[in-house]
């Protein structure tokens, strides 16, 4: 299979590229990535010299480029996105451009090329907050942040291309993903890297919002399975059933690093903060998907990776990173911007 993997220099996309080239010797991969702040070629160092891999720096919104690349492959796997909820609250336009318009450009190219598969990497956030129970794939989409609304918009276009043009598209809706190579803005890598530097761990609101954390390798295995054995036209949830709060994440990180609880800092809540996500993954389970890495082991490995790879994350925590950080976080006690 010849795959066009968009967003392949990001966190999950790069893990998927590495996994595909490792586990499918006959496959080749073209990565299309704009290399935004979240894209990082260091994530692809392990495959940089593999003759089956090629990198194209470019934008999924560039229809000419995407059309050319689509003609050279059999399938598109779309990871490219603006992915951070807090940034979507500050600048929604980037999210609508990449996550909605960019998805349209890819779908149009896949249709033109007559591809036999299109896989859209989506998120459990499209269901909106789930106060009780677990969302099945048939549950309505009720996104509540500009990020999740833009991901839902991308999915709506996928649904339209299936129905209108018979495009054999599959959607995966993964839950919160963690592991090595994750840009240190998401809670787990942010808390680990802050803790290593003795900085406070900023917990939104009362720290009680619940998320389900999935190791990046398990997420990639699920996407690979859906791509190769899923039914075109179907959506597949990926979750583990964990229910972990912000306070739980802080406690785990501090315990693994042997640091004091006093590093926990409660900050003003994220506007519209979804209280809970929870999906039912029975459908992908029926194809044989079982997450293999449990959270305690995955967290231990991840903390060790960030301790051992300071050269990977230190350069990322500078300049624009801290400017965003100062704008985004406000300690509850004073209401002043944090540093
Ligand atoms: P990420 O932010 O680490 O990486 C996104 C990648 O997309 C980066 O390499 C970036 O340079 C690239 N990109 C952004 N805009 C682009 C554009 N216009 N054209 C080409 N490339 C562009 O994201 P991630 O956490 O790896 O997430 C990957 C996908 O998985 C996203 O679609 C996201 O919505 C979805 N997802 C993420 C999670 C999670 O917890 N991280 C969970 C479920 C689903
Ligand atoms: O559910 C899947 C989604 O998970 C993906 O689609 C998104 O791309 C990904 O960013 C992630 O979204 P979340 O908003 O759930 O992830 P984040 O790591 O930003 O936040 C996780 C929880 O931790 C959430 O309840 C907010 C809280 N949090 C987060 C940060 C960054 C904090 O308390 N403090 C923080 O500094």
JSON list of C-alpha atoms in Angstrom, two decimals, residues 161-285:
[
{"chain": "A", "resi": 161, "resn": "UNK", "atom": "CA", "xyz": [-18.40, 12.42, 0.40]},
{"chain": "A", "resi": 162, "resn": "UNK", "atom": "CA", "xyz": [-19.45, 8.90, 1.39]},
{"chain": "A", "resi": 163, "resn": "UNK", "atom": "CA", "xyz": [-23.10, 9.51, 0.69]},
{"chain": "A", "resi": 164, "resn": "UNK", "atom": "CA", "xyz": [-22.78, 11.71, -2.38]},
{"chain": "A", "resi": 165, "resn": "UNK", "atom": "CA", "xyz": [-19.78, 10.22, -4.15]},
{"chain": "A", "resi": 166, "resn": "UNK", "atom": "CA", "xyz": [-19.41, 6.74, -2.61]},
{"chain": "A", "resi": 167, "resn": "UNK", "atom": "CA", "xyz": [-15.97, 7.59, -1.23]},
{"chain": "A", "resi": 168, "resn": "UNK", "atom": "CA", "xyz": [-14.81, 4.55, 0.80]},
{"chain": "A", "resi": 169, "resn": "UNK", "atom": "CA", "xyz": [-14.00, 6.55, 3.92]},
{"chain": "A", "resi": 170, "resn": "UNK", "atom": "CA", "xyz": [-13.45, 5.41, 7.49]},
{"chain": "A", "resi": 171, "resn": "UNK", "atom": "CA", "xyz": [-13.42, 7.64, 10.56]},
{"chain": "A", "resi": 172, "resn": "UNK", "atom": "CA", "xyz": [-11.67, 6.87, 13.84]},
{"chain": "A", "resi": 173, "resn": "UNK", "atom": "CA", "xyz": [-12.59, 8.76, 17.02]},
{"chain": "A", "resi": 174, "resn": "UNK", "atom": "CA", "xyz": [-9.78, 8.37, 19.49]},
{"chain": "A", "resi": 175, "resn": "UNK", "atom": "CA", "xyz": [-9.69, 9.50, 23.10]},
{"chain": "A", "resi": 176, "resn": "UNK", "atom": "CA", "xyz": [-6.91, 11.49, 24.82]},
{"chain": "A", "resi": 177, "resn": "UNK", "atom": "CA", "xyz": [-3.61, 10.15, 23.64]},
{"chain": "A", "resi": 178, "resn": "UNK", "atom": "CA", "xyz": [-0.24, 10.29, 25.40]},
{"chain": "A", "resi": 179, "resn": "UNK", "atom": "CA", "xyz": [3.29, 8.96, 25.06]},
{"chain": "A", "resi": 180, "resn": "UNK", "atom": "CA", "xyz": [6.72, 10.00, 23.72]},
{"chain": "A", "resi": 181, "resn": "UNK", "atom": "CA", "xyz": [7.05, 12.89, 21.22]},
{"chain": "A", "resi": 182, "resn": "UNK", "atom": "CA", "xyz": [3.91, 14.77, 22.34]},
{"chain": "A", "resi": 183, "resn": "UNK", "atom": "CA", "xyz": [4.26, 18.55, 22.13]},
{"chain": "A", "resi": 184, "resn": "UNK", "atom": "CA", "xyz": [4.37, 19.80, 25.72]},
{"chain": "A", "resi": 185, "resn": "UNK", "atom": "CA", "xyz": [1.12, 21.77, 25.65]},
{"chain": "A", "resi": 186, "resn": "UNK", "atom": "CA", "xyz": [-1.21, 18.80, 26.35]},
{"chain": "A", "resi": 187, "resn": "UNK", "atom": "CA", "xyz": [-1.66, 17.96, 30.01]},
{"chain": "A", "resi": 188, "resn": "UNK", "atom": "CA", "xyz": [0.63, 14.93, 30.37]},
{"chain": "A", "resi": 189, "resn": "UNK", "atom": "CA", "xyz": [3.79, 16.25, 28.66]},
{"chain": "A", "resi": 190, "resn": "UNK", "atom": "CA", "xyz": [3.17, 19.75, 30.07]},
{"chain": "A", "resi": 191, "resn": "UNK", "atom": "CA", "xyz": [2.95, 18.45, 33.62]},
{"chain": "A", "resi": 192, "resn": "UNK", "atom": "CA", "xyz": [5.96, 16.15, 33.22]},
{"chain": "A", "resi": 193, "resn": "UNK", "atom": "CA", "xyz": [8.22, 18.84, 31.75]},
{"chain": "A", "resi": 194, "resn": "UNK", "atom": "CA", "xyz": [7.05, 21.52, 34.20]},
{"chain": "A", "resi": 195, "resn": "UNK", "atom": "CA", "xyz": [7.63, 19.13, 37.10]},
{"chain": "A", "resi": 196, "resn": "UNK", "atom": "CA", "xyz": [11.14, 18.26, 35.89]},
{"chain": "A", "resi": 197, "resn": "UNK", "atom": "CA", "xyz": [11.88, 22.01, 36.01]},
{"chain": "A", "resi": 198, "resn": "UNK", "atom": "CA", "xyz": [10.23, 22.47, 39.42]},
{"chain": "A", "resi": 199, "resn": "UNK", "atom": "CA", "xyz": [7.47, 24.64, 37.88]},
{"chain": "A", "resi": 200, "resn": "UNK", "atom": "CA", "xyz": [3.82, 24.55, 39.00]},
{"chain": "A", "resi": 201, "resn": "UNK", "atom": "CA", "xyz": [1.41, 22.13, 37.31]},
{"chain": "A", "resi": 202, "resn": "UNK", "atom": "CA", "xyz": [-1.58, 24.30, 36.27]},
{"chain": "A", "resi": 203, "resn": "UNK", "atom": "CA", "xyz": [-4.82, 22.40, 36.96]},
{"chain": "A", "resi": 204, "resn": "UNK", "atom": "CA", "xyz": [-7.96, 23.90, 35.41]},
{"chain": "A", "resi": 205, "resn": "UNK", "atom": "CA", "xyz": [-10.88, 24.67, 37.73]},
{"chain": "A", "resi": 206, "resn": "UNK", "atom": "CA", "xyz": [-11.46, 22.05, 40.42]},
{"chain": "A", "resi": 207, "resn": "UNK", "atom": "CA", "xyz": [-9.33, 19.50, 38.53]},
{"chain": "A", "resi": 208, "resn": "UNK", "atom": "CA", "xyz": [-12.25, 17.07, 38.36]},
{"chain": "A", "resi": 209, "resn": "UNK", "atom": "CA", "xyz": [-12.86, 16.90, 34.57]},
{"chain": "A", "resi": 210, "resn": "UNK", "atom": "CA", "xyz": [-12.46, 13.31, 33.38]},
{"chain": "A", "resi": 211, "resn": "UNK", "atom": "CA", "xyz": [-10.56, 12.05, 30.38]},
{"chain": "A", "resi": 212, "resn": "UNK", "atom": "CA", "xyz": [-9.70, 8.58, 29.06]},
{"chain": "A", "resi": 213, "resn": "UNK", "atom": "CA", "xyz": [-5.96, 8.27, 28.28]},
{"chain": "A", "resi": 214, "resn": "UNK", "atom": "CA", "xyz": [-4.78, 5.97, 25.49]},
{"chain": "A", "resi": 215, "resn": "UNK", "atom": "CA", "xyz": [-1.14, 5.20, 24.72]},
{"chain": "A", "resi": 216, "resn": "UNK", "atom": "CA", "xyz": [-0.08, 6.48, 21.29]},
{"chain": "A", "resi": 217, "resn": "UNK", "atom": "CA", "xyz": [1.04, 3.00, 20.14]},
{"chain": "A", "resi": 218, "resn": "UNK", "atom": "CA", "xyz": [-2.38, 1.55, 20.97]},
{"chain": "A", "resi": 219, "resn": "UNK", "atom": "CA", "xyz": [-4.04, 4.45, 19.15]},
{"chain": "A", "resi": 220, "resn": "UNK", "atom": "CA", "xyz": [-1.88, 3.79, 16.06]},
{"chain": "A", "resi": 221, "resn": "UNK", "atom": "CA", "xyz": [-2.60, 0.05, 16.17]},
{"chain": "A", "resi": 222, "resn": "UNK", "atom": "CA", "xyz": [-6.30, 0.88, 16.20]},
{"chain": "A", "resi": 223, "resn": "UNK", "atom": "CA", "xyz": [-6.03, 3.23, 13.23]},
{"chain": "A", "resi": 224, "resn": "UNK", "atom": "CA", "xyz": [-3.98, 0.65, 11.32]},
{"chain": "A", "resi": 225, "resn": "UNK", "atom": "CA", "xyz": [-6.61, -2.01, 12.00]},
{"chain": "A", "resi": 226, "resn": "UNK", "atom": "CA", "xyz": [-9.48, 0.27, 10.96]},
{"chain": "A", "resi": 227, "resn": "UNK", "atom": "CA", "xyz": [-7.61, 1.24, 7.77]},
{"chain": "A", "resi": 228, "resn": "UNK", "atom": "CA", "xyz": [-6.86, -2.33, 6.70]},
{"chain": "A", "resi": 229, "resn": "UNK", "atom": "CA", "xyz": [-9.81, -4.28, 8.11]},
{"chain": "A", "resi": 230, "resn": "UNK", "atom": "CA", "xyz": [-12.51, -1.69, 8.87]},
{"chain": "A", "resi": 231, "resn": "UNK", "atom": "CA", "xyz": [-15.60, -1.39, 6.70]},
{"chain": "A", "resi": 232, "resn": "UNK", "atom": "CA", "xyz": [-15.67, 1.65, 4.42]},
{"chain": "A", "resi": 233, "resn": "UNK", "atom": "CA", "xyz": [-18.47, 3.95, 5.53]},
{"chain": "A", "resi": 234, "resn": "UNK", "atom": "CA", "xyz": [-18.02, 3.09, 9.21]},
{"chain": "A", "resi": 235, "resn": "UNK", "atom": "CA", "xyz": [-16.86, 5.12, 12.21]},
{"chain": "A", "resi": 236, "resn": "UNK", "atom": "CA", "xyz": [-14.82, 3.52, 15.01]},
{"chain": "A", "resi": 237, "resn": "UNK", "atom": "CA", "xyz": [-14.34, 4.73, 18.59]},
{"chain": "A", "resi": 238, "resn": "UNK", "atom": "CA", "xyz": [-11.04, 4.13, 20.40]},
{"chain": "A", "resi": 239, "resn": "UNK", "atom": "CA", "xyz": [-11.03, 4.33, 24.18]},
{"chain": "A", "resi": 240, "resn": "UNK", "atom": "CA", "xyz": [-9.75, 2.30, 27.12]},
{"chain": "A", "resi": 241, "resn": "UNK", "atom": "CA", "xyz": [-12.40, 2.96, 29.76]},
{"chain": "A", "resi": 242, "resn": "UNK", "atom": "CA", "xyz": [-10.00, 4.87, 32.05]},
{"chain": "A", "resi": 243, "resn": "UNK", "atom": "CA", "xyz": [-11.57, 7.83, 33.89]},
{"chain": "A", "resi": 244, "resn": "UNK", "atom": "CA", "xyz": [-8.75, 10.09, 34.99]},
{"chain": "A", "resi": 245, "resn": "UNK", "atom": "CA", "xyz": [-9.04, 13.65, 36.34]},
{"chain": "A", "resi": 246, "resn": "UNK", "atom": "CA", "xyz": [-6.60, 16.55, 36.03]},
{"chain": "A", "resi": 247, "resn": "UNK", "atom": "CA", "xyz": [-5.71, 16.11, 39.69]},
{"chain": "A", "resi": 248, "resn": "UNK", "atom": "CA", "xyz": [-5.07, 12.39, 39.06]},
{"chain": "A", "resi": 249, "resn": "UNK", "atom": "CA", "xyz": [-2.65, 13.24, 36.23]},
{"chain": "A", "resi": 250, "resn": "UNK", "atom": "CA", "xyz": [-0.78, 15.72, 38.46]},
{"chain": "A", "resi": 251, "resn": "UNK", "atom": "CA", "xyz": [-0.59, 13.15, 41.29]},
{"chain": "A", "resi": 252, "resn": "UNK", "atom": "CA", "xyz": [0.73, 10.44, 38.97]},
{"chain": "A", "resi": 253, "resn": "UNK", "atom": "CA", "xyz": [3.42, 12.69, 37.51]},
{"chain": "A", "resi": 254, "resn": "UNK", "atom": "CA", "xyz": [4.56, 13.99, 40.91]},
{"chain": "A", "resi": 255, "resn": "UNK", "atom": "CA", "xyz": [4.64, 10.49, 42.38]},
{"chain": "A", "resi": 256, "resn": "UNK", "atom": "CA", "xyz": [6.69, 9.11, 39.47]},
{"chain": "A", "resi": 257, "resn": "UNK", "atom": "CA", "xyz": [9.17, 11.98, 39.76]},
{"chain": "A", "resi": 258, "resn": "UNK", "atom": "CA", "xyz": [9.26, 11.93, 43.59]},
{"chain": "A", "resi": 259, "resn": "UNK", "atom": "CA", "xyz": [8.16, 15.58, 43.79]},
{"chain": "A", "resi": 260, "resn": "UNK", "atom": "CA", "xyz": [5.94, 17.34, 46.36]},
{"chain": "A", "resi": 261, "resn": "UNK", "atom": "CA", "xyz": [2.18, 17.94, 46.02]},
{"chain": "A", "resi": 262, "resn": "UNK", "atom": "CA", "xyz": [2.85, 21.64, 46.53]},
{"chain": "A", "resi": 263, "resn": "UNK", "atom": "CA", "xyz": [3.67, 21.85, 42.79]},
{"chain": "A", "resi": 264, "resn": "UNK", "atom": "CA", "xyz": [-0.07, 21.50, 42.05]},
{"chain": "A", "resi": 265, "resn": "UNK", "atom": "CA", "xyz": [-1.52, 24.90, 41.18]},
{"chain": "A", "resi": 266, "resn": "UNK", "atom": "CA", "xyz": [-5.24, 25.43, 40.54]},
{"chain": "A", "resi": 267, "resn": "UNK", "atom": "CA", "xyz": [-5.86, 27.95, 37.76]},
{"chain": "A", "resi": 268, "resn": "UNK", "atom": "CA", "xyz": [-8.92, 29.57, 36.19]},
{"chain": "A", "resi": 269, "resn": "UNK", "atom": "CA", "xyz": [-10.97, 26.95, 34.37]},
{"chain": "A", "resi": 270, "resn": "UNK", "atom": "CA", "xyz": [-10.89, 26.49, 30.59]},
{"chain": "A", "resi": 271, "resn": "UNK", "atom": "CA", "xyz": [-13.99, 28.22, 29.13]},
{"chain": "A", "resi": 272, "resn": "UNK", "atom": "CA", "xyz": [-16.59, 25.61, 28.17]},
{"chain": "A", "resi": 273, "resn": "UNK", "atom": "CA", "xyz": [-14.43, 22.87, 29.73]},
{"chain": "A", "resi": 274, "resn": "UNK", "atom": "CA", "xyz": [-16.05, 19.54, 28.89]},
{"chain": "A", "resi": 275, "resn": "UNK", "atom": "CA", "xyz": [-16.52, 17.66, 32.15]},
{"chain": "A", "resi": 276, "resn": "UNK", "atom": "CA", "xyz": [-16.17, 14.13, 30.79]},
{"chain": "A", "resi": 277, "resn": "UNK", "atom": "CA", "xyz": [-15.55, 12.14, 27.64]},
{"chain": "A", "resi": 278, "resn": "UNK", "atom": "CA", "xyz": [-16.25, 8.41, 27.45]},
{"chain": "A", "resi": 279, "resn": "UNK", "atom": "CA", "xyz": [-16.63, 6.19, 24.40]},
{"chain": "A", "resi": 280, "resn": "UNK", "atom": "CA", "xyz": [-17.68, 2.60, 23.83]},
{"chain": "A", "resi": 281, "resn": "UNK", "atom": "CA", "xyz": [-15.03, 0.82, 21.71]},
{"chain": "A", "resi": 282, "resn": "UNK", "atom": "CA", "xyz": [-16.84, -2.50, 21.28]},
{"chain": "A", "resi": 283, "resn": "UNK", "atom": "CA", "xyz": [-17.04, -2.04, 17.51]},
{"chain": "A", "resi": 284, "resn": "UNK", "atom": "CA", "xyz": [-13.29, -1.81, 16.94]},
{"chain": "A", "resi": 285, "resn": "UNK", "atom": "CA", "xyz": [-12.84, -4.47, 19.64]}
]
